[in-house]
Structures are given as structure tokens and as C-alpha cells.
Coordinates of N, CA, C and O in Angstrom, one line a residue:
L1 N 0.8 -1.2 0.0 CA 0.0 0.0 0.0 C 0.9 1.2 0.0 O 1.9 1.3 0.7
S2 N 0.4 2.3 -0.7 CA 1.0 3.5 -0.6 C 0.6 4.2 0.7 O -0.3 3.8 1.4
E3 N 1.3 5.3 1.1 CA 0.8 6.1 2.3 C -0.6 6.5 2.1 O -1.4 6.4 3.1
G4 N -1.0 7.0 1.0 CA -2.4 7.5 0.8 C -3.4 6.3 0.8 O -4.5 6.5 1.4
E5 N -3.1 5.2 0.2 CA -4.0 4.1 0.3 C -4.1 3.6 1.7 O -5.2 3.3 2.2
Y6 N -3.0 3.6 2.5 CA -3.1 3.2 3.9 C -4.0 4.2 4.7 O -4.8 3.8 5.5
R7 N -3.8 5.5 4.5 CA -4.6 6.5 5.2 C -6.1 6.3 5.0 O -6.9 6.4 5.9
L8 N -6.4 6.1 3.7 CA -7.8 5.9 3.3 C -8.4 4.6 3.9 O -9.5 4.6 4.4
A9 N -7.6 3.6 3.9 CA -8.1 2.3 4.4 C -8.3 2.4 5.9 O -9.2 1.8 6.5
A10 N -7.4 3.1 6.6 CA -7.4 3.2 8.0 C -8.6 4.2 8.4 O -9.2 4.0 9.4
L11 N -8.8 5.2 7.6 CA -9.8 6.2 7.9 C -11.2 5.6 7.8 O -12.0 5.8 8.7
Q12 N -11.5 4.8 6.8 CA -12.8 4.2 6.7 C -12.6 2.7 6.4 O -12.6 2.2 5.3
P13 N -12.3 1.9 7.5 CA -12.0 0.5 7.4 C -13.0 -0.4 6.7 O -12.7 -1.4 6.1
L14 N -14.3 0.0 6.7 CA -15.3 -0.7 6.0 C -15.6 -0.2 4.6 O -16.5 -0.6 3.9
G15 N -14.8 0.8 4.1 CA -15.0 1.3 2.8 C -15.6 2.7 2.8 O -16.3 3.1 3.8
P16 N -15.5 3.4 1.7 CA -16.0 4.8 1.7 C -17.6 4.9 1.7 O -18.1 6.0 2.0
G17 N -18.3 3.8 1.5 CA -19.7 3.8 1.6 C -20.3 3.7 3.0 O -21.4 4.0 3.3
A18 N -19.4 3.3 4.0 CA -19.9 3.1 5.3 C -19.5 4.3 6.2 O -18.3 4.7 6.2
P19 N -20.5 4.8 7.0 CA -20.2 6.0 7.8 C -19.5 5.6 9.1 O -19.9 6.1 10.2
L20 N -18.5 4.8 9.0 CA -17.7 4.4 10.2 C -16.3 4.9 10.0 O -15.6 4.6 9.0
Y21 N -15.7 5.7 10.9 CA -14.4 6.2 10.8 C -13.5 5.8 11.9 O -14.0 5.6 13.0
M22 N -12.2 5.6 11.6 CA -11.2 5.3 12.7 C -10.2 6.4 12.7 O -9.6 6.8 11.7
A23 N -9.9 6.8 13.9 CA -9.0 7.9 14.1 C -7.7 7.5 14.8 O -6.7 8.1 14.7
N24 N -7.8 6.4 15.6 CA -6.6 6.0 16.3 C -5.6 5.3 15.4 O -5.7 4.2 15.1
N25 N -4.7 6.1 14.9 CA -3.8 5.7 13.8 C -2.4 5.7 14.4 O -1.5 6.3 13.8
D26 N -2.1 5.0 15.5 CA -0.8 5.1 16.1 C 0.2 4.2 15.4 O 1.4 4.1 15.9
W27 N -0.1 3.6 14.3 CA 0.8 2.8 13.5 C 1.1 3.4 12.2 O 1.2 2.8 11.2
V28 N 1.2 4.8 12.2 CA 1.3 5.5 11.0 C 2.4 5.0 10.0 O 3.4 4.5 10.4
V29 N 2.0 5.0 8.7 CA 3.0 4.6 7.7 C 3.6 5.8 7.1 O 2.9 6.7 6.7
S30 N 4.9 5.9 7.2 CA 5.6 7.0 6.7 C 7.1 6.7 6.6 O 7.6 5.9 7.4
E31 N 7.7 7.2 5.6 CA 9.2 7.0 5.6 C 9.8 7.7 6.8 O 9.4 8.8 7.2
T32 N 10.8 7.1 7.4 CA 11.4 7.6 8.6 C 12.0 9.0 8.4 O 12.0 9.7 9.4
R33 N 12.4 9.3 7.3 CA 13.0 10.7 7.1 C 11.9 11.7 7.3 O 12.2 12.9 7.5
Y34 N 10.6 11.4 7.1 CA 9.5 12.3 7.3 C 8.9 12.3 8.7 O 8.1 13.1 9.0
M35 N 9.3 11.4 9.5 CA 8.8 11.2 10.9 C 9.5 12.2 11.8 O 10.6 12.0 12.1
Y36 N 8.8 13.2 12.1 CA 9.5 14.3 12.9 C 8.8 14.5 14.3 O 9.3 15.2 15.1
G37 N 7.7 13.8 14.6 CA 7.0 14.1 15.8 C 6.4 12.8 16.4 O 6.6 11.7 15.9
D38 N 5.5 13.1 17.3 CA 4.8 12.0 18.0 C 3.8 11.3 17.1 O 3.2 12.0 16.3
W39 N 3.6 10.1 17.4 CA 2.6 9.3 16.6 C 1.2 9.9 16.9 O 0.3 9.8 16.1
A40 N 1.0 10.6 18.0 CA -0.4 11.1 18.4 C -0.8 12.1 17.4 O -2.0 12.3 17.1
E41 N 0.1 12.9 16.7 CA -0.3 13.9 15.8 C -1.1 13.2 14.6 O -2.1 13.8 14.2
E42 N -0.7 12.1 14.2 CA -1.4 11.4 13.0 C -2.8 11.0 13.4 O -3.7 11.1 12.6
S43 N -3.0 10.6 14.6 CA -4.3 10.2 15.1 C -5.2 11.4 15.1 O -6.4 11.4 14.7
L44 N -4.7 12.6 15.6 CA -5.5 13.8 15.6 C -5.8 14.3 14.1 O -6.9 14.7 13.8
L45 N -4.8 14.1 13.2 CA -5.0 14.5 11.8 C -6.1 13.6 11.2 O -7.0 14.0 10.5
Q46 N -6.0 12.3 11.5 CA -7.1 11.3 11.0 C -8.4 11.7 11.5 O -9.4 11.6 10.8
A47 N -8.5 12.1 12.8 CA -9.8 12.5 13.3 C -10.3 13.8 12.6 O -11.5 13.8 12.2
E48 N -9.5 14.7 12.3 CA -9.9 15.9 11.5 C -10.3 15.5 10.1 O -11.2 16.1 9.5
R49 N -9.6 14.6 9.5 CA -9.9 14.1 8.1 C -11.3 13.4 8.1 O -12.1 13.6 7.2
A50 N -11.6 12.6 9.2 CA -12.9 12.0 9.3 C -14.0 13.0 9.4 O -15.0 12.9 8.8
L51 N -13.8 14.0 10.2 CA -14.8 15.1 10.4 C -15.0 15.8 9.0 O -16.1 16.2 8.7
R52 N -13.9 16.0 8.3 CA -14.1 16.7 7.0 C -14.9 15.8 6.0 O -15.8 16.3 5.3
V53 N -14.6 14.5 6.0 CA -15.4 13.6 5.1 C -16.8 13.6 5.5 O -17.8 13.5 4.7
A54 N -17.1 13.7 6.8 CA -18.5 13.7 7.4 C -19.1 15.1 7.2 O -20.3 15.3 7.5
G55 N -18.4 16.1 6.6 CA -19.0 17.3 6.2 C -18.8 18.4 7.2 O -19.4 19.5 7.1
Q56 N -18.0 18.2 8.2 CA -17.7 19.2 9.2 C -16.7 20.2 8.8 O -15.7 19.8 8.1
P57 N -16.8 21.5 9.0 CA -15.8 22.5 8.7 C -14.6 22.5 9.6 O -14.6 21.8 10.7
R58 N -13.6 23.2 9.2 CA -12.4 23.3 10.1 C -12.8 23.9 11.4 O -13.5 24.9 11.4
P59 N -12.3 23.4 12.5 CA -12.6 24.0 13.8 C -11.9 25.4 13.8 O -10.8 25.6 13.3
A60 N -12.6 26.4 14.4 CA -12.1 27.8 14.5 C -10.7 27.8 15.2 O -9.9 28.7 14.8
W61 N -10.5 26.9 16.1 CA -9.2 27.0 16.9 C -8.0 26.4 16.1 O -6.9 26.6 16.5
L62 N -8.3 25.7 15.0 CA -7.2 25.0 14.3 C -6.7 26.0 13.2 O -7.4 26.4 12.4
D63 N -5.4 26.3 13.2 CA -4.8 27.1 12.2 C -5.2 26.8 10.8 O -5.0 25.6 10.4
A64 N -5.6 27.8 10.0 CA -6.1 27.5 8.7 C -5.1 27.0 7.8 O -5.3 26.0 7.0
G65 N -3.8 27.5 7.8 CA -2.8 27.0 7.0 C -2.4 25.6 7.3 O -2.2 24.8 6.4
Y66 N -2.3 25.3 8.5 CA -2.0 23.9 9.0 C -3.1 22.9 8.5 O -2.8 21.9 8.0
Y67 N -4.3 23.3 8.7 CA -5.5 22.5 8.3 C -5.4 22.2 6.8 O -5.6 21.1 6.4
E68 N -5.2 23.3 6.0 CA -5.2 23.1 4.6 C -4.0 22.2 4.1 O -4.2 21.3 3.3
Q69 N -2.9 22.3 4.7 CA -1.7 21.5 4.4 C -1.8 20.1 4.9 O -1.4 19.2 4.1
R70 N -2.2 19.9 6.1 CA -2.1 18.6 6.7 C -3.4 17.8 6.7 O -3.4 16.6 6.9
V71 N -4.6 18.4 6.5 CA -5.9 17.8 6.6 C -6.5 17.8 5.2 O -6.6 16.8 4.5
A72 N -6.9 19.0 4.7 CA -7.6 19.1 3.5 C -6.8 18.6 2.2 O -7.3 17.8 1.4
S73 N -5.6 19.1 2.1 CA -4.9 18.7 0.8 C -4.4 17.3 0.8 O -4.5 16.6 -0.2
V74 N -4.1 16.7 2.0 CA -3.7 15.3 2.1 C -4.9 14.4 1.8 O -4.8 13.5 1.0
L75 N -6.0 14.7 2.4 CA -7.2 14.0 2.1 C -7.6 14.1 0.7 O -8.0 13.1 0.1
G76 N -7.6 15.3 0.1 CA -8.0 15.5 -1.3 C -7.1 14.7 -2.2 O -7.5 14.0 -3.1
A77 N -5.8 14.7 -2.0 CA -4.8 14.0 -2.8 C -5.0 12.5 -2.7 O -5.0 11.8 -3.7
D78 N -5.3 12.0 -1.5 CA -5.5 10.6 -1.3 C -6.8 10.1 -2.0 O -6.8 9.1 -2.7
R79 N -7.8 10.9 -1.9 CA -9.1 10.5 -2.5 C -9.0 10.6 -4.0 O -9.6 9.8 -4.7
R80 N -8.3 11.6 -4.6 CA -8.2 11.7 -6.0 C -7.4 10.5 -6.5 O -7.7 10.0 -7.6
A81 N -6.3 10.2 -5.9 CA -5.5 9.0 -6.3 C -6.3 7.7 -6.3 O -6.0 6.8 -7.1
A82 N -7.3 7.6 -5.4 CA -8.1 6.4 -5.3 C -9.3 6.5 -6.2 O -10.1 5.5 -6.2
G83 N -9.5 7.6 -6.9 CA -10.6 7.7 -7.8 C -11.9 8.0 -7.1 O -13.0 7.7 -7.6
L84 N -11.9 8.5 -5.9 CA -13.1 8.8 -5.1 C -13.4 10.3 -5.2 O -12.6 11.1 -5.5
E85 N -14.7 10.5 -5.0 CA -15.2 11.9 -5.0 C -14.6 12.7 -3.9 O -14.3 12.1 -2.8
L86 N -14.4 14.0 -4.1 CA -13.9 14.8 -3.0 C -15.2 15.3 -2.3 O -16.1 15.7 -2.9
T87 N -15.2 15.1 -1.0 CA -16.3 15.5 -0.1 C -15.8 16.4 1.0 O -14.6 16.5 1.3
G88 N -16.7 17.0 1.6 CA -16.4 17.9 2.8 C -16.4 19.3 2.4 O -16.4 19.7 1.2
P89 N -16.3 20.2 3.4 CA -16.3 21.6 3.2 C -15.0 22.1 2.5 O -14.0 21.5 2.5

């Protein structure tokens, strides 16, 4: 699996048609040269990606640039690569 395929499979383990999301992603797949922080960050990012897929907007407290770079654009790229519709705000 690629990193994007892994993120999508972990985000919705029953597939994109099922409204079940998984955010505890403490076994993140990433090249070690890109691993710069705690595994907990990826779980929080997955939770934000799940909320985006479910149609929720960016929380006001979360920096807009960080959200765009780490949540919206990553989710969008993963979904485009998988041939899925882009959803969310």
C-alpha cells in the first residue's frame, strides 16, 4: 500500500460507503525521514480528516494554513489518487 492508500483504508476500514471512521492511527505509515514528531499527531489528523469527510468544517481553533496543508490537501490527494469523489467543506 502507498501512504495514501493506507490512510484511506485506516480512515474508513469498511470502505467509503460506510459511515464508520477510525482515528486512532498510532501505527502511521511514513518514511522515517519524514517522521518528525509523536505518533499522536497522526491520530489527531485522521480525526480531522474523518470530520471533513463527514461534512464538518475546520474548527475555528485550528490554524487555517496547517489545516489546509495537513488535513484538506492530504485527504484530497488521497481521494483523487483512489478515484473517489472529494467531499467535505
